[in-house]
Amino acid sequence: MAAAAVSESWPELELAERERRRELLLTGPGLEERVRAAGGQLPPRLFTLPLLHYLEVSGCGSLRAPGPGLAQGLPQLHSLVLRRNALGPGLSPELGPLPALRVLDLSGNALEALPPGQGLGPAEPPGLPQLQSLNLSGNRLRELPADLARCAPRLQSLNLTGNCLDSFPAELFRPGALPLLSELAAADNCLRELSPDIAHLASLKTLDLSNNQLSEIPAELADCPKLKEINFRGNKLRDKRLEKMVSGCQTRSILEYLRVGGRGGGKGKGRAEGSEKEESRRKRRERKQRREGGDGEEQDVGDAGRLLLRVLHVSENPVPLTVRVSPETKLHEDLCEKRTAATLATHELRAVKGPLLYCARPPQDLKIVPLGRKEAKAKELVRQLQLEAEEQRKQKKRQSVSGLHRYLHLLDGNENYPCLVDADGDVISFPPITNSEKTKVKKTTSDLFLEVTSATSLQICKDVMDALILKMAEMKKYTLENKEEGSLSDTEADAVSGQLPDPTTNPSAGKDGPSLLVVEQVRVVDLEGSLKVVYPSKADLATAPPHVTVVR
C-alpha cells in the first residue's frame, strides 16, 4: 500500500521509464512537498533510470541532498542541473564518480564547502573526467576543494560568482592542471589576491573577478596567450591609473599596460616608463589643442573622429519620462540572484506612453502580448515556453535550450512576476522573459527607451546602461561613416544609430563633424512621487573613453 502511494506521487518517473526517456525535468509547486516527504532527498526510484542523459531538479526549497545511488544508477548522465534548491552545507554522499557528465549546475543553493567525501567526486581516479562546465554561483562557498582540477581535469568553464571565497587554491593554477579552462568567473566574492600562476591557464579567454577585494593585478596575467576579455571593476587597486583603466578601457589596453611595466603587480615595473611618459604628454597636448579649438586639417580629422553624447536634462525635455516603482517590487532579489547581473530590454520610445509603473503581479493576472505571439497570461506563457523547451531538447538532442527558454528557471517558486506597465495599463515588459509587441523595435525605429533591471545593485544597472549607451554611440559613428560607402540606406543607418539627424541641434554631425547621440534623462520615483534615482546623473557616464565627449 505504501509502495503504491509513493509510486503514484511520482508520475514523471513512471512516464520516463515507460517511454525510455533520456531527459527528465522535475520542477513546479508540487515538487517541494514530495521531496520533503522523501526526507529532503530525491526518490530512490529516480536512480533506476539508467538511460537518462539530462536531469534537472530546480526551485525546490526542501531538497537538501541528492541522495545515495545517483552515481551508481545514472552512469550515462551528461547534464545534471540542481539549481535554486537548498543543497548544503556539503554534498553527502559526494556526487561522483559520473564518468559521462559534461555539465554540472549547482547554482543558487546553500553550499558552504565541498571537502573530500562531501564534494563533487574523487580525485584519483578523476570522479568527473569529462566535465566541461561547472556552475557553483550563488552559494556560500568559503573555499574551493584543493583537488578540483584533479577531479575535473577537462573543465572548460567555471562559474564561482556570488560566493564567499577569499582565495583560489594554489593547485588550481599549477602548470597543466586545467589545460582547457577558457572561462573563469568569480565576481562578487571576497578575493584578496590573484596568484601570478594564473598565467599557467593556457586556454583562458574570459576572466571576471569584478567586485572583490583585490589590491593588485599580477603582471603575469598578460602572459595568458588567449585572454580576450577581463573584468576587474569594483576592486580598490593600489595603482589608481590601473583602477581607472579597468573601469573604461578595453582588455587589450589593460594587458598592454601590465605587459610594459604598469604597477599592476610589480613585474617589469618601469620597463617602458620613458616611452609611457612621452605618450602621456602627447595625449595631453592633443586634448589641450582640441579644447583651444585649433584649426586646420589636423583639427578637422580630430573632430570627425569624436563622439558626442548630449544628456538632455529633465527640465529641458517637454515630455520627460517617469517610472514609478511600487513598494512590493524590490528589484526581485529572489528572481535574478547573484548569477544574473541584470536584465536588458529595448523599446520603441514613440510607442511608450508614460508615466510607467514597475510592479509585481500574480501570474494569472499578468497579461501581455509577447513579441511574435498572441496575448496571453504570464502563467499560460511560461507553461507554453516550458513545453517548447522540452520539445527543443528532444528534437535537437542537446542538453541546453536557446532563446528566452534559457531564463524560465529564474521564475521558479515566485508567487508574483515583475512587469513594466504603461499609462494605458498595458504590460510592455515582463523581465526576464519578453517585451511586448506594442513597443517592438522596428527597422525604422529612431528613438529607443532602454530598460535595465538588476537584483544585485543599482550600480550594476548604471554600469550596464553606461556600457550600452557608449556602444550605441560607437554604432552611430560607424553607420554614419558607412553611409558614404552606400553600405546602408539613410533610413537604415539612422534606425541603427538610434537618432535621426537634426541639423539644428548638430549641424556638423556626420561626415565633417563629430557624431551626436542624445540621451534623455529618466526619473524613477516611488508611488508618492519621491525621487529614487535619475539617470544619467552627473556621476554617470564618467568613464567615457577620450574620444567620447559627454555634454551635460
Coordinates of C-alpha atoms in Angstrom, one line a residue:
M1 CA 0.0 0.0 0.0
A2 CA 2.8 2.4 1.0
A3 CA 4.7 1.5 -2.2
A4 CA 1.7 2.2 -4.3
A5 CA 1.3 5.6 -2.7
V6 CA 5.0 6.5 -3.4
S7 CA 4.6 5.3 -7.0
E8 CA 1.5 7.5 -7.6
S9 CA 3.3 10.6 -6.2
W10 CA 6.0 10.5 -8.9
P11 CA 4.1 10.0 -12.2
E12 CA 7.0 11.7 -14.1
L13 CA 9.3 8.7 -13.2
E14 CA 6.7 6.2 -14.4
L15 CA 6.3 8.1 -17.7
A16 CA 10.1 8.4 -18.1
E17 CA 10.6 4.7 -17.5
R18 CA 7.7 3.7 -19.8
E19 CA 8.8 5.9 -22.7
R20 CA 12.5 5.2 -22.1
R21 CA 13.3 8.9 -21.9
R22 CA 16.7 10.3 -21.9
E23 CA 15.7 13.6 -20.3
L24 CA 13.8 14.5 -17.2
L25 CA 12.8 17.8 -15.7
L26 CA 11.3 18.0 -12.1
T27 CA 10.0 21.4 -11.1
G28 CA 6.9 23.2 -10.0
P29 CA 5.0 23.9 -6.8
G30 CA 4.1 20.2 -6.1
L31 CA 7.7 19.1 -6.1
E32 CA 8.7 20.6 -2.7
E33 CA 6.1 18.7 -0.7
R34 CA 7.0 15.4 -2.4
V35 CA 10.8 15.9 -1.7
R36 CA 10.1 16.8 1.9
A37 CA 8.1 13.6 2.2
A38 CA 11.2 11.7 0.8
G39 CA 13.4 13.1 3.6
G40 CA 14.7 16.1 1.7
Q41 CA 16.3 13.9 -1.0
L42 CA 15.4 12.7 -4.5
P43 CA 13.3 9.5 -4.6
P44 CA 15.4 6.3 -4.9
R45 CA 13.3 5.3 -7.9
L46 CA 14.8 8.1 -9.9
F47 CA 18.1 6.3 -9.8
T48 CA 16.7 3.3 -11.6
L49 CA 16.5 5.2 -14.9
P50 CA 19.9 4.3 -16.4
L51 CA 19.1 5.8 -19.8
L52 CA 18.9 9.3 -18.5
H53 CA 21.3 11.8 -20.2
Y54 CA 19.8 15.0 -18.8
L55 CA 18.3 15.5 -15.3
E56 CA 17.1 18.8 -13.9
V57 CA 15.6 19.5 -10.5
S58 CA 15.1 23.2 -9.9
G59 CA 13.4 25.6 -7.4
C60 CA 12.8 23.1 -4.6
G61 CA 13.4 24.6 -1.2
S62 CA 13.2 21.2 0.5
L63 CA 15.9 19.5 -1.5
R64 CA 18.9 19.3 0.9
A65 CA 20.9 16.4 -0.7
P66 CA 20.6 14.5 -4.0
G67 CA 20.5 11.2 -2.1
P68 CA 22.5 8.0 -2.3
G69 CA 22.5 6.0 -5.5
L70 CA 22.9 8.8 -8.1
A71 CA 26.3 7.9 -9.3
Q72 CA 25.6 4.1 -9.5
G73 CA 22.1 4.5 -11.0
L74 CA 22.7 7.1 -13.7
P75 CA 26.0 6.1 -15.4
Q76 CA 25.1 7.8 -18.7
L77 CA 24.2 11.2 -17.3
H78 CA 25.6 14.0 -19.4
S79 CA 24.0 17.0 -17.7
L80 CA 22.9 17.4 -14.1
V81 CA 21.1 20.7 -13.2
L82 CA 20.3 21.1 -9.5
R83 CA 19.9 24.9 -9.2
R84 CA 17.9 27.0 -6.8
N85 CA 17.4 24.3 -4.2
A86 CA 18.6 24.0 -0.6
L87 CA 21.7 21.8 -1.1
G88 CA 24.2 22.2 1.6
P89 CA 26.3 22.8 3.6
G90 CA 28.1 20.0 1.8
L91 CA 27.1 17.1 -0.5
S92 CA 26.6 13.8 1.3
P93 CA 27.3 11.5 -0.3
E94 CA 29.5 13.1 -2.9
L95 CA 28.2 13.2 -6.4
G96 CA 30.8 11.3 -8.4
P97 CA 32.0 9.3 -10.0
L98 CA 29.9 10.2 -13.0
P99 CA 32.1 9.2 -16.0
A100 CA 29.9 10.7 -18.7
L101 CA 28.9 14.0 -17.0
R102 CA 29.7 17.1 -19.1
V103 CA 27.6 19.8 -17.5
L104 CA 27.0 20.3 -13.7
D105 CA 24.9 23.2 -12.4
L106 CA 24.7 23.6 -8.6
S107 CA 24.0 27.4 -8.6
G108 CA 21.7 29.1 -6.2
N109 CA 22.0 26.6 -3.3
A110 CA 23.4 26.8 0.2
L111 CA 26.8 25.0 -0.3
E112 CA 29.5 26.2 2.1
A113 CA 32.3 23.7 1.5
L114 CA 33.0 20.6 -0.7
P115 CA 35.5 18.6 1.2
P116 CA 36.5 15.0 0.3
G117 CA 33.6 12.7 0.7
Q118 CA 31.1 15.5 0.6
G119 CA 32.0 17.1 -2.6
L120 CA 31.9 16.6 -6.4
G121 CA 33.7 13.3 -6.5
P122 CA 37.1 11.6 -6.0
A123 CA 40.3 12.9 -7.4
E124 CA 42.1 9.6 -8.1
P125 CA 40.9 8.4 -10.5
P126 CA 39.0 11.6 -11.6
G127 CA 35.4 11.4 -10.5
L128 CA 34.2 13.8 -13.3
P129 CA 36.7 13.0 -16.1
Q130 CA 34.5 14.5 -18.9
L131 CA 33.1 17.5 -17.1
Q132 CA 33.3 20.7 -19.2
S133 CA 31.0 23.2 -17.4
L134 CA 30.7 23.7 -13.6
N135 CA 28.4 26.4 -12.2
L136 CA 28.7 26.9 -8.4
S137 CA 27.5 30.5 -8.4
G138 CA 25.1 31.9 -5.8
N139 CA 26.2 29.6 -3.0
R140 CA 28.1 30.3 0.3
L141 CA 31.4 28.6 -0.5
R142 CA 34.2 29.8 1.7
E143 CA 36.9 27.8 -0.2
L144 CA 37.2 25.5 -3.2
P145 CA 38.3 21.9 -2.9
A146 CA 42.1 21.7 -3.5
D147 CA 41.6 18.6 -5.7
L148 CA 39.1 20.3 -8.1
A149 CA 41.5 20.2 -11.0
R150 CA 42.3 16.5 -10.5
C151 CA 38.6 15.6 -10.1
A152 CA 37.6 17.5 -13.3
P153 CA 40.7 17.8 -15.5
R154 CA 38.9 18.7 -18.7
L155 CA 37.0 21.6 -17.2
Q156 CA 36.4 24.5 -19.7
S157 CA 34.0 26.8 -17.9
L158 CA 34.0 27.5 -14.1
N159 CA 31.4 29.9 -12.6
L160 CA 32.0 30.9 -8.9
T161 CA 30.1 34.2 -8.9
G162 CA 28.4 35.3 -5.7
N163 CA 30.1 33.2 -3.0
C164 CA 32.4 34.0 0.0
L165 CA 35.8 33.0 -1.5
D166 CA 38.8 34.9 -0.3
S167 CA 41.4 33.0 -2.4
F168 CA 41.8 30.3 -5.1
P169 CA 43.6 27.0 -4.2
A170 CA 47.2 27.0 -5.5
E171 CA 46.5 23.7 -7.1
L172 CA 44.0 25.3 -9.5
F173 CA 46.8 27.2 -11.3
R174 CA 49.6 24.7 -11.2
P175 CA 51.1 24.0 -14.7
G176 CA 48.9 21.7 -16.8
A177 CA 46.2 21.4 -14.1
L178 CA 43.4 22.8 -16.2
P179 CA 44.7 22.9 -19.8
L180 CA 41.3 23.5 -21.3
L181 CA 39.8 26.1 -19.0
S182 CA 38.7 29.1 -21.1
E183 CA 36.1 30.8 -18.8
L184 CA 36.6 31.7 -15.1
A185 CA 34.0 33.9 -13.3
A186 CA 34.4 34.7 -9.6
A187 CA 32.7 38.1 -9.3
D188 CA 31.1 39.2 -6.1
N189 CA 33.3 37.3 -3.7
C190 CA 35.9 38.4 -1.2
L191 CA 39.1 37.6 -3.1
R192 CA 42.1 39.4 -1.8
E193 CA 44.9 38.1 -4.0
L194 CA 45.3 36.7 -7.5
S195 CA 48.3 34.5 -7.9
P196 CA 50.8 35.2 -10.8
D197 CA 50.5 31.5 -11.5
I198 CA 47.2 32.2 -13.3
A199 CA 49.4 32.6 -16.3
H200 CA 49.5 28.8 -16.4
L201 CA 45.9 28.7 -17.7
A202 CA 47.0 28.5 -21.3
S203 CA 43.4 28.4 -22.7
L204 CA 41.9 31.2 -20.6
K205 CA 39.9 33.6 -22.8
T206 CA 37.5 35.2 -20.3
L207 CA 38.2 36.3 -16.7
D208 CA 35.7 38.1 -14.4
L209 CA 36.9 39.0 -11.0
S210 CA 34.8 42.1 -10.5
N211 CA 33.5 43.3 -7.1
N212 CA 36.2 41.6 -5.0
Q213 CA 38.8 43.0 -2.6
L214 CA 41.9 42.8 -4.9
S215 CA 44.5 45.4 -4.5
E216 CA 46.8 44.3 -7.3
I217 CA 46.6 42.6 -10.6
P218 CA 49.7 40.4 -11.4
A219 CA 51.6 41.5 -14.5
E220 CA 51.8 37.8 -15.4
L221 CA 48.2 37.9 -16.4
A222 CA 49.4 39.5 -19.6
D223 CA 51.2 36.2 -20.4
C224 CA 47.9 34.3 -20.8
P225 CA 48.2 33.7 -24.6
K226 CA 44.5 33.6 -25.4
L227 CA 43.0 36.1 -22.9
K228 CA 40.5 38.3 -24.7
E229 CA 38.1 39.7 -22.0
I230 CA 38.8 40.7 -18.4
N231 CA 36.6 42.4 -15.8
F232 CA 38.2 43.8 -12.6
R233 CA 35.6 46.5 -11.9
G234 CA 34.7 47.1 -8.3
N235 CA 38.2 46.4 -6.9
K236 CA 40.2 49.0 -5.0
L237 CA 43.5 48.7 -6.7
R238 CA 46.7 50.4 -5.4
D239 CA 47.6 51.6 -8.9
K240 CA 44.9 54.2 -9.4
R241 CA 45.6 54.6 -13.1
L242 CA 45.0 50.9 -13.5
E243 CA 41.9 51.1 -11.4
K244 CA 40.6 53.8 -13.8
M245 CA 41.6 51.7 -16.8
V246 CA 39.7 48.6 -15.7
S247 CA 36.5 50.7 -15.5
G248 CA 36.7 52.1 -19.0
C249 CA 39.4 50.6 -21.2
Q250 CA 39.4 47.6 -23.4
T251 CA 41.1 44.4 -22.3
R252 CA 43.9 44.8 -24.9
S253 CA 44.9 48.2 -23.4
I254 CA 44.9 46.9 -19.8
L255 CA 47.0 43.8 -20.7
E256 CA 49.5 46.0 -22.6
Y257 CA 49.8 48.3 -19.6
L258 CA 50.6 45.3 -17.4
R259 CA 53.0 43.9 -20.0
V260 CA 55.1 47.1 -20.4
G261 CA 55.5 47.6 -16.7
G262 CA 52.4 49.1 -15.2
R263 CA 52.1 48.9 -11.4
G264 CA 49.5 46.1 -11.6
G265 CA 51.7 43.6 -9.8
G266 CA 55.3 44.7 -9.9
K267 CA 56.8 42.5 -12.6
G268 CA 59.0 44.5 -15.0
K269 CA 58.0 47.8 -13.5
G270 CA 59.4 50.7 -15.3
R271 CA 60.5 48.8 -18.4
A272 CA 58.8 51.4 -20.6
E273 CA 58.5 54.3 -18.2
G274 CA 60.1 56.8 -20.5
S275 CA 58.0 56.0 -23.6
E276 CA 54.9 55.8 -21.4
K277 CA 55.5 59.3 -20.1
E278 CA 56.1 60.6 -23.6
E279 CA 52.8 59.0 -24.7
S280 CA 51.0 60.6 -21.8
R281 CA 52.5 64.1 -22.7
R282 CA 51.4 63.6 -26.3
K283 CA 47.8 62.8 -25.4
R284 CA 47.7 65.9 -23.1
R285 CA 48.9 68.1 -25.9
E286 CA 46.2 66.7 -28.2
R287 CA 43.5 67.2 -25.6
K288 CA 44.6 70.8 -25.0
Q289 CA 44.6 71.5 -28.7
R290 CA 41.1 70.2 -29.0
R291 CA 39.9 72.4 -26.1
E292 CA 41.5 75.5 -27.5
G293 CA 39.8 74.9 -30.8
G294 CA 42.8 74.5 -33.1
D295 CA 42.3 74.9 -36.8
G296 CA 43.5 73.3 -40.0
E297 CA 43.3 69.8 -41.4
E298 CA 44.5 68.2 -38.1
Q299 CA 41.6 69.7 -36.2
D300 CA 39.1 68.5 -38.8
V301 CA 40.4 65.0 -38.5
G302 CA 40.1 65.1 -34.7
D303 CA 36.5 66.4 -34.8
A304 CA 35.5 63.7 -37.4
G305 CA 36.7 61.0 -35.1
R306 CA 35.0 62.3 -32.0
L307 CA 31.7 61.1 -30.5
L308 CA 29.4 63.5 -28.7
L309 CA 26.9 62.3 -26.0
R310 CA 24.3 65.0 -25.2
V311 CA 22.4 64.5 -22.0
L312 CA 19.0 66.1 -22.2
H313 CA 18.1 67.2 -18.7
V314 CA 14.6 66.5 -17.4
S315 CA 13.9 70.3 -17.2
E316 CA 14.8 70.7 -20.9
N317 CA 12.5 67.9 -22.0
P318 CA 8.9 68.9 -22.8
V319 CA 7.7 65.4 -22.2
P320 CA 10.1 63.8 -19.7
L321 CA 9.5 60.1 -18.9
T322 CA 8.9 59.0 -15.4
V323 CA 8.9 55.4 -13.9
R324 CA 7.0 54.8 -10.7
V325 CA 8.0 51.8 -8.6
S326 CA 5.5 50.0 -6.3
P327 CA 6.7 49.1 -2.8
E328 CA 6.3 45.4 -3.2
T329 CA 8.8 45.4 -6.0
K330 CA 12.3 45.3 -4.6
L331 CA 14.1 44.6 -7.9
H332 CA 13.2 40.9 -7.3
E333 CA 16.3 39.7 -5.4
D334 CA 14.9 36.2 -5.5
L335 CA 14.3 36.5 -9.2
C336 CA 17.7 37.4 -10.6
E337 CA 20.0 36.2 -7.8
K338 CA 23.7 36.8 -7.9
R339 CA 24.4 34.8 -11.0
T340 CA 22.3 37.0 -13.2
A341 CA 23.6 40.5 -13.0
A342 CA 20.9 42.4 -15.0
T343 CA 18.1 42.1 -17.5
L344 CA 18.2 44.4 -20.5
A345 CA 15.3 45.4 -22.8
T346 CA 14.8 47.9 -25.7
H347 CA 11.5 49.6 -26.7
E348 CA 10.3 51.9 -29.4
L349 CA 10.2 55.2 -27.5
R350 CA 7.4 56.7 -29.5
A351 CA 5.2 53.7 -28.6
V352 CA 5.9 54.1 -24.9
K353 CA 3.1 56.0 -23.0
G354 CA 4.2 57.4 -19.7
P355 CA 4.3 57.6 -16.8
L356 CA 5.3 53.9 -16.4
L357 CA 4.7 51.7 -13.4
Y358 CA 7.2 48.9 -12.3
C359 CA 5.3 46.4 -10.2
A360 CA 4.7 42.7 -9.5
R361 CA 1.6 40.8 -10.3
P362 CA 0.4 37.2 -9.8
P363 CA 1.0 35.1 -12.9
Q364 CA -2.8 34.6 -13.5
D365 CA -3.3 38.4 -13.5
L366 CA -0.4 39.5 -15.7
K367 CA -1.4 39.8 -19.3
I368 CA 1.0 40.7 -22.1
V369 CA 1.2 40.5 -25.9
P370 CA 4.7 38.9 -26.2
L371 CA 7.0 39.5 -29.1
G372 CA 5.8 37.5 -32.0
R373 CA 2.9 35.8 -30.1
K374 CA -0.8 36.4 -29.2
E375 CA -1.9 37.9 -25.9
A376 CA -1.6 35.5 -23.0
K377 CA -1.5 35.5 -19.2
A378 CA 2.0 35.1 -17.8
K379 CA 1.1 31.7 -16.3
E380 CA 0.0 30.4 -19.7
L381 CA 3.0 31.9 -21.5
V382 CA 5.5 30.3 -19.0
R383 CA 3.8 26.9 -19.3
Q384 CA 3.9 27.1 -23.1
L385 CA 7.6 28.1 -23.1
Q386 CA 8.4 25.2 -20.7
L387 CA 6.7 22.8 -23.2
E388 CA 8.6 24.4 -26.1
A389 CA 11.9 24.0 -24.2
E390 CA 11.2 20.3 -23.5
E391 CA 10.4 19.8 -27.2
Q392 CA 13.5 21.7 -28.2
R393 CA 15.7 19.4 -26.1
K394 CA 14.1 16.3 -27.7
Q395 CA 14.3 17.5 -31.3
K396 CA 17.9 18.8 -31.2
K397 CA 19.1 16.2 -28.8
R398 CA 21.0 18.7 -26.8
Q399 CA 21.4 19.4 -23.1
S400 CA 20.7 23.1 -23.2
V401 CA 18.0 25.3 -24.7
S402 CA 18.3 28.6 -26.6
G403 CA 16.5 31.9 -26.7
L404 CA 14.3 33.1 -23.9
H405 CA 13.8 29.5 -22.8
R406 CA 17.1 29.8 -21.0
Y407 CA 15.6 32.2 -18.4
L408 CA 12.5 30.3 -17.4
H409 CA 14.2 28.8 -14.3
L410 CA 14.6 32.3 -12.9
L411 CA 10.8 32.4 -12.2
D412 CA 10.6 29.1 -10.4
G413 CA 8.9 29.4 -7.0
N414 CA 7.9 33.1 -7.4
E415 CA 4.3 34.0 -6.4
N416 CA 4.5 37.3 -8.3
Y417 CA 6.1 38.2 -11.6
P418 CA 7.7 41.6 -12.3
C419 CA 6.3 43.8 -15.1
L420 CA 6.5 47.3 -16.6
V421 CA 3.1 48.9 -17.2
D422 CA 2.4 51.9 -19.4
A423 CA -0.1 54.7 -18.9
D424 CA -2.8 52.7 -20.8
G425 CA -2.5 49.8 -18.3
D426 CA -0.7 47.6 -20.9
V427 CA 2.2 45.5 -19.8
I428 CA 5.1 46.4 -22.1
S429 CA 7.8 44.3 -20.4
F430 CA 7.9 41.0 -18.5
P431 CA 11.6 40.6 -17.3
P432 CA 13.5 38.4 -17.8
I433 CA 11.3 36.7 -20.3
T434 CA 10.0 39.1 -23.0
N435 CA 8.9 42.5 -24.2
S436 CA 5.5 43.5 -25.6
E437 CA 4.7 43.6 -29.3
K438 CA 3.3 47.1 -28.6
T439 CA 6.7 48.6 -28.1
K440 CA 8.6 46.4 -30.5
V441 CA 11.7 47.9 -32.1
K442 CA 11.4 48.0 -35.9
K443 CA 13.8 48.6 -38.7
T444 CA 12.7 52.2 -38.9
T445 CA 13.0 52.9 -35.2
S446 CA 14.9 56.1 -34.5
D447 CA 14.3 56.6 -30.7
L448 CA 14.8 53.9 -28.1
F449 CA 13.7 53.5 -24.5
L450 CA 16.3 51.4 -22.7
E451 CA 15.3 49.3 -19.6
V452 CA 17.7 47.7 -17.2
T453 CA 16.7 45.8 -14.0
S454 CA 19.0 44.1 -11.6
A455 CA 18.7 42.3 -8.3
T456 CA 22.3 42.9 -7.3
S457 CA 22.7 46.6 -7.1
L458 CA 21.7 50.0 -8.6
Q459 CA 25.4 50.4 -9.7
I460 CA 25.2 47.3 -11.9
C461 CA 22.2 48.9 -13.6
K462 CA 24.1 52.0 -14.2
D463 CA 27.2 50.2 -15.4
V464 CA 25.2 48.2 -17.9
M465 CA 23.4 51.3 -19.1
D466 CA 26.7 53.2 -19.4
A467 CA 28.3 50.4 -21.5
L468 CA 25.2 50.2 -23.7
I469 CA 25.0 53.9 -24.4
L470 CA 28.7 54.1 -25.2
K471 CA 28.3 51.1 -27.6
M472 CA 25.4 52.8 -29.3
A473 CA 27.5 55.9 -29.8
E474 CA 30.1 53.8 -31.5
M475 CA 27.4 52.2 -33.7
K476 CA 26.1 55.6 -34.7
K477 CA 29.6 56.7 -35.7
Y478 CA 30.1 53.5 -37.7
T479 CA 26.8 53.8 -39.5
L480 CA 27.3 57.5 -40.4
E481 CA 30.8 56.6 -41.8
N482 CA 29.4 53.7 -43.8
K483 CA 26.7 55.9 -45.4
E484 CA 29.3 57.3 -47.6
E485 CA 30.1 53.9 -48.9
G486 CA 26.5 53.0 -49.5
S487 CA 26.5 50.1 -47.2
L488 CA 23.2 51.2 -45.6
S489 CA 20.3 53.4 -46.8
D490 CA 19.8 56.6 -44.9
T491 CA 16.7 55.3 -43.1
E492 CA 18.5 52.1 -42.1
A493 CA 21.6 53.9 -40.8
D494 CA 19.5 56.3 -38.8
A495 CA 17.5 53.4 -37.3
V496 CA 20.6 51.6 -36.2
S497 CA 22.2 54.8 -34.8
G498 CA 19.1 55.4 -32.6
Q499 CA 18.9 59.1 -33.6
L500 CA 17.6 60.9 -36.7
P501 CA 19.9 63.6 -37.9
D502 CA 18.9 67.1 -36.7
P503 CA 20.8 69.9 -38.5
T504 CA 19.5 72.5 -35.9
T505 CA 20.8 70.5 -33.0
N506 CA 24.0 69.2 -34.6
P507 CA 24.8 71.0 -37.8
S508 CA 28.2 69.4 -38.2
A509 CA 27.2 65.8 -37.4
G510 CA 28.2 63.2 -39.8
K511 CA 30.9 63.4 -42.5
D512 CA 32.5 66.7 -41.4
G513 CA 32.0 66.8 -37.7
P514 CA 31.5 64.8 -34.5
S515 CA 28.8 62.2 -34.2
L516 CA 26.0 63.2 -31.8
L517 CA 23.8 60.9 -29.7
V518 CA 21.1 62.4 -27.4
V519 CA 20.3 60.7 -24.1
E520 CA 17.2 61.8 -22.3
Q521 CA 17.2 61.7 -18.5
V522 CA 14.6 59.5 -16.9
R523 CA 13.3 59.8 -13.3
V524 CA 12.4 56.9 -11.1
V525 CA 10.1 57.7 -8.2
D526 CA 8.0 55.9 -5.6
L527 CA 4.2 56.0 -5.6
E528 CA 4.2 59.2 -3.5
G529 CA 6.4 60.9 -6.1
S530 CA 9.6 61.0 -4.1
L531 CA 12.7 60.7 -6.2
K532 CA 14.6 57.5 -6.0
V533 CA 17.1 57.9 -8.9
V534 CA 17.6 59.8 -12.1
Y535 CA 19.7 58.6 -15.0
P536 CA 22.0 59.7 -16.4
S537 CA 23.1 61.9 -13.5
K538 CA 26.3 63.9 -13.3
A539 CA 28.1 60.9 -11.8
D540 CA 27.1 58.6 -14.7
L541 CA 28.9 58.1 -18.0
A542 CA 32.0 59.3 -16.1
T543 CA 34.3 56.6 -17.6
A544 CA 33.7 57.5 -21.2
P545 CA 36.9 57.0 -23.3
P546 CA 38.9 60.0 -24.5
H547 CA 37.3 60.1 -28.0
V548 CA 33.8 60.5 -26.4
T549 CA 32.7 63.9 -25.1
V550 CA 29.7 64.0 -22.7
V551 CA 27.8 67.3 -23.0
R552 CA 25.5 67.9 -20.0

